[in-house]
CSV table of C-alpha atoms in Angstrom, one decimal:
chain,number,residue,atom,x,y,z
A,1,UNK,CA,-25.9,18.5,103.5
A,2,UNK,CA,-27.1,17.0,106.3
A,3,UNK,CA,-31.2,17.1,107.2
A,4,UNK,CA,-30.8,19.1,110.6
A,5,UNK,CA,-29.1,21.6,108.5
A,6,UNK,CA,-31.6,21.7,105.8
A,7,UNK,CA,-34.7,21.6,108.4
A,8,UNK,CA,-32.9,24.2,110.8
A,9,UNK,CA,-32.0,26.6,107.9
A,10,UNK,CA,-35.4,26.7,106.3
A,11,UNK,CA,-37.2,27.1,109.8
A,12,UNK,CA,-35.4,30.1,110.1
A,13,UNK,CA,-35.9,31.6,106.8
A,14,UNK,CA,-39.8,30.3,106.8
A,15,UNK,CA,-40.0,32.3,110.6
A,16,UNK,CA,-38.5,35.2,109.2
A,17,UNK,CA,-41.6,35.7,106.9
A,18,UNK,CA,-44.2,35.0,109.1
A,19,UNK,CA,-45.7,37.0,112.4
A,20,UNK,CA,-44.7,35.2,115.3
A,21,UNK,CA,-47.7,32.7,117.1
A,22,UNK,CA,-48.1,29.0,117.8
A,23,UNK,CA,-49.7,28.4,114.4
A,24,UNK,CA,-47.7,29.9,112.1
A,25,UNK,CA,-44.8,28.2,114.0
A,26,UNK,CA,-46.1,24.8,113.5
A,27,UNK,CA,-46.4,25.6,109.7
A,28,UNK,CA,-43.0,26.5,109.5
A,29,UNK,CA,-42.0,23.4,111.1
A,30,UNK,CA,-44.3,21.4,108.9
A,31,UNK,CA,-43.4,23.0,105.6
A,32,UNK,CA,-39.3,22.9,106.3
A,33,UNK,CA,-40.0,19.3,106.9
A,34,UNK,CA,-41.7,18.1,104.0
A,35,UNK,CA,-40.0,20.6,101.3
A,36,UNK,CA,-36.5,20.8,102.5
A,37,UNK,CA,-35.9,17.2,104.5
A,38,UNK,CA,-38.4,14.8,102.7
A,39,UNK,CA,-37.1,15.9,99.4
A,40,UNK,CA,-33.6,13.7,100.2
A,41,UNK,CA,-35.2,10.2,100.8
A,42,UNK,CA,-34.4,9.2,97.3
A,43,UNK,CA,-30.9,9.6,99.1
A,44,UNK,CA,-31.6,6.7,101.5
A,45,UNK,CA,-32.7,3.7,98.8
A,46,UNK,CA,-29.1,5.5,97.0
A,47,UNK,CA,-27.1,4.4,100.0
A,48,UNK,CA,-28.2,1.3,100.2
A,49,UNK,CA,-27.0,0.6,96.5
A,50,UNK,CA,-24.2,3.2,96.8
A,51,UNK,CA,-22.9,3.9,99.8
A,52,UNK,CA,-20.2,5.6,98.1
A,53,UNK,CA,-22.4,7.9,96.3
A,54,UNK,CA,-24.5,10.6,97.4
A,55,UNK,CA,-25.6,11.3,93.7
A,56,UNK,CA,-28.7,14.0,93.7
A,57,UNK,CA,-31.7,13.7,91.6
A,58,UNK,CA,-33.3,16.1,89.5
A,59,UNK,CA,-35.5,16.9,92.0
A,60,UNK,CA,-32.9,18.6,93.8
A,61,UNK,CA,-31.7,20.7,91.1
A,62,UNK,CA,-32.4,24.6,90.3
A,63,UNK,CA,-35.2,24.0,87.5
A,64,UNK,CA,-37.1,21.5,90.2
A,65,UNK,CA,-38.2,25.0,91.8
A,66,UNK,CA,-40.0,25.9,89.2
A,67,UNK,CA,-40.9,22.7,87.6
A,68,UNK,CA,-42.2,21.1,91.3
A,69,UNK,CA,-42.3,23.8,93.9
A,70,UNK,CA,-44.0,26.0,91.7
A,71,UNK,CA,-46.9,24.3,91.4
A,72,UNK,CA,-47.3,22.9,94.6
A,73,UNK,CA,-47.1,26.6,95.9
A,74,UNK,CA,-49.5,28.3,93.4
A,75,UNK,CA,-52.1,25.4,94.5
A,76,UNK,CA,-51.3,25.3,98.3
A,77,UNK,CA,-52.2,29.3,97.8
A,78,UNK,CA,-55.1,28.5,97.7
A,79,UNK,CA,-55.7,27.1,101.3
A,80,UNK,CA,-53.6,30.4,102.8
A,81,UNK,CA,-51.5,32.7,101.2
A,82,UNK,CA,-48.5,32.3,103.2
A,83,UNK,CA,-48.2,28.7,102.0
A,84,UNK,CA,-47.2,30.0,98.7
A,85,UNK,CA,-44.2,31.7,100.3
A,86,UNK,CA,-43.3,29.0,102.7
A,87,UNK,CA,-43.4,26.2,100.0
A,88,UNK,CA,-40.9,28.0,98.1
A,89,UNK,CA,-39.1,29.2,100.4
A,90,UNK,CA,-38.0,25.6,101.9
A,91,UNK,CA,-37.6,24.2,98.5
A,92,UNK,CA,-35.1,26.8,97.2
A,93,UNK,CA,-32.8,26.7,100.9
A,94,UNK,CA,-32.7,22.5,100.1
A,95,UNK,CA,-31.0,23.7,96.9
A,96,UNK,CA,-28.8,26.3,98.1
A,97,UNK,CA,-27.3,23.8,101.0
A,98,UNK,CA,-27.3,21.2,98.7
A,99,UNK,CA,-25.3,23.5,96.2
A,100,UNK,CA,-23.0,24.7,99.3
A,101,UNK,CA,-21.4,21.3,99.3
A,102,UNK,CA,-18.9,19.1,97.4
A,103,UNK,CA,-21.1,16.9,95.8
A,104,UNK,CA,-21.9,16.7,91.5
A,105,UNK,CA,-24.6,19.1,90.6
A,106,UNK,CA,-26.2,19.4,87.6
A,107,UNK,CA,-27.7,22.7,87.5
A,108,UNK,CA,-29.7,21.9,84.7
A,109,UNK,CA,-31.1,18.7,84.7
A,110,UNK,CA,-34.0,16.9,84.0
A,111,UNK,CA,-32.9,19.1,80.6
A,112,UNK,CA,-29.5,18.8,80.2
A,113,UNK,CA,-26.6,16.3,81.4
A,114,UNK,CA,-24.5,19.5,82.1
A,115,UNK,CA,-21.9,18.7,85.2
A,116,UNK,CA,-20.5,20.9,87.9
A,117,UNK,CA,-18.3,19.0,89.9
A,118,UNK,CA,-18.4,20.4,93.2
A,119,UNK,CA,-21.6,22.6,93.4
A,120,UNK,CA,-20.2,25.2,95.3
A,121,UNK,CA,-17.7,23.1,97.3
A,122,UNK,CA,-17.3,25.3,100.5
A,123,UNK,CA,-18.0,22.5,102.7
A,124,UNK,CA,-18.0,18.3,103.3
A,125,UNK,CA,-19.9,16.0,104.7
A,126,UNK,CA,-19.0,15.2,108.4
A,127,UNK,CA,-18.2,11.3,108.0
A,128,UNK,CA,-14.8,10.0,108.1
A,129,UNK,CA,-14.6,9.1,104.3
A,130,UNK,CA,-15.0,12.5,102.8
A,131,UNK,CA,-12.8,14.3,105.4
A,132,UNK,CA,-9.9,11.7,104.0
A,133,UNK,CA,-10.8,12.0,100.2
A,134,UNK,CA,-11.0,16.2,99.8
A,135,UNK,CA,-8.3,18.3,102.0
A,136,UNK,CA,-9.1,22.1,102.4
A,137,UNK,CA,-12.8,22.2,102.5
A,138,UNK,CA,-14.8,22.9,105.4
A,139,UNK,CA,-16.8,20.2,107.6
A,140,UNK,CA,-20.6,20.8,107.2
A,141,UNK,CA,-20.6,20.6,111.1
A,142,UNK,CA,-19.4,24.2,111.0
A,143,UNK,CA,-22.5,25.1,109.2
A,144,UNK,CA,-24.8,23.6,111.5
A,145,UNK,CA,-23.5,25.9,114.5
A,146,UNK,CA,-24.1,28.4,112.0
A,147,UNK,CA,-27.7,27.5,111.2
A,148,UNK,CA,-28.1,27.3,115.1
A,149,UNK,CA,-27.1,30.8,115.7
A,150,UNK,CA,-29.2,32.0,112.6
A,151,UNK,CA,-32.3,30.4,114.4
A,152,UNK,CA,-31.8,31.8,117.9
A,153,UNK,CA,-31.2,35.1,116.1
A,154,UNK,CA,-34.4,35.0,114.5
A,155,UNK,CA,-36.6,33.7,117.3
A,156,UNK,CA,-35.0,36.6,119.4
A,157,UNK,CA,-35.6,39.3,116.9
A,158,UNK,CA,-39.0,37.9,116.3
A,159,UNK,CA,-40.0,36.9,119.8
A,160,UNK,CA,-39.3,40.1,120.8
């Protein structure tokens, strides 16, 4: 999925938890960042080797959340309370966009070597070379007007 889906999806779901004020905005922004973007730059050294391939690591996979995001939330805790909450609540949209798309999953990796073929496949990624290799399945594009609406929803309902 691509990273103004992921960012735009989990800014949403972090405003959704928290009261509505400058701060807590800028936290959202900060944690959808750095838990649901940065988590994919493993993808841009990938490229570079394999264009081809988007393969995932580990650290995008279902037991990650409790392995890394865990943690990382029961220590940022510490510092405020709603970090806990935002931490895993970025962590765990990467993985359900991620899982929304055509790409190999491997829902239970760093354990097992267990593939899924197409995580969920509902939609593609909106380059040329996937839109000619899988017929039937749904440009991601369409999920980023989506995620668009889902945010002006929420900043309206919050906002006031």
């Amino acid at each position: 999925m691509h990273s103004l889906n992921h960012f735009i999806f989990s800014f949403s779901l972090c405003l959704l938890l928290l009261e509505p004020n400058l701060q807590n905005i800028f936290w959202a922004a900060i944690f959808s960042l750095v838990f649901s973007v940065l988590i994919d730059l493993d993808h841009w050294y990938k490229k570079i080797k394999r264009p081809w391939f988007a393969r995932r690591t580990w650290i995008q996979e279902p037991p990650a959340l409790f392995l890394i995001a865990l943690p990382i939330a029961l220590l940022l805790r510490f510092l405020n309370p709603s970090f806990f909450y935002l931490t895993l609540t970025s962590f765990s949209s990467h993985i359900l966009l991620d899982y929304l798309c055509v790409f190999k999953a491997y829902p239970l990796a760093p354990f097992s070597k267990l593939e899924k073929p197409e995580g969920f496949g509902i939609f593609v990624p909106a380059t040329h070379k996937w839109r000619r290799r899988i017929k039937g399945k749904v440009s991601e594009n369409y999920f980023l007007i989506f995620n668009f609406i889902f945010l002006l929803a929420t900043l309206y309902f919050k906002l006031g």
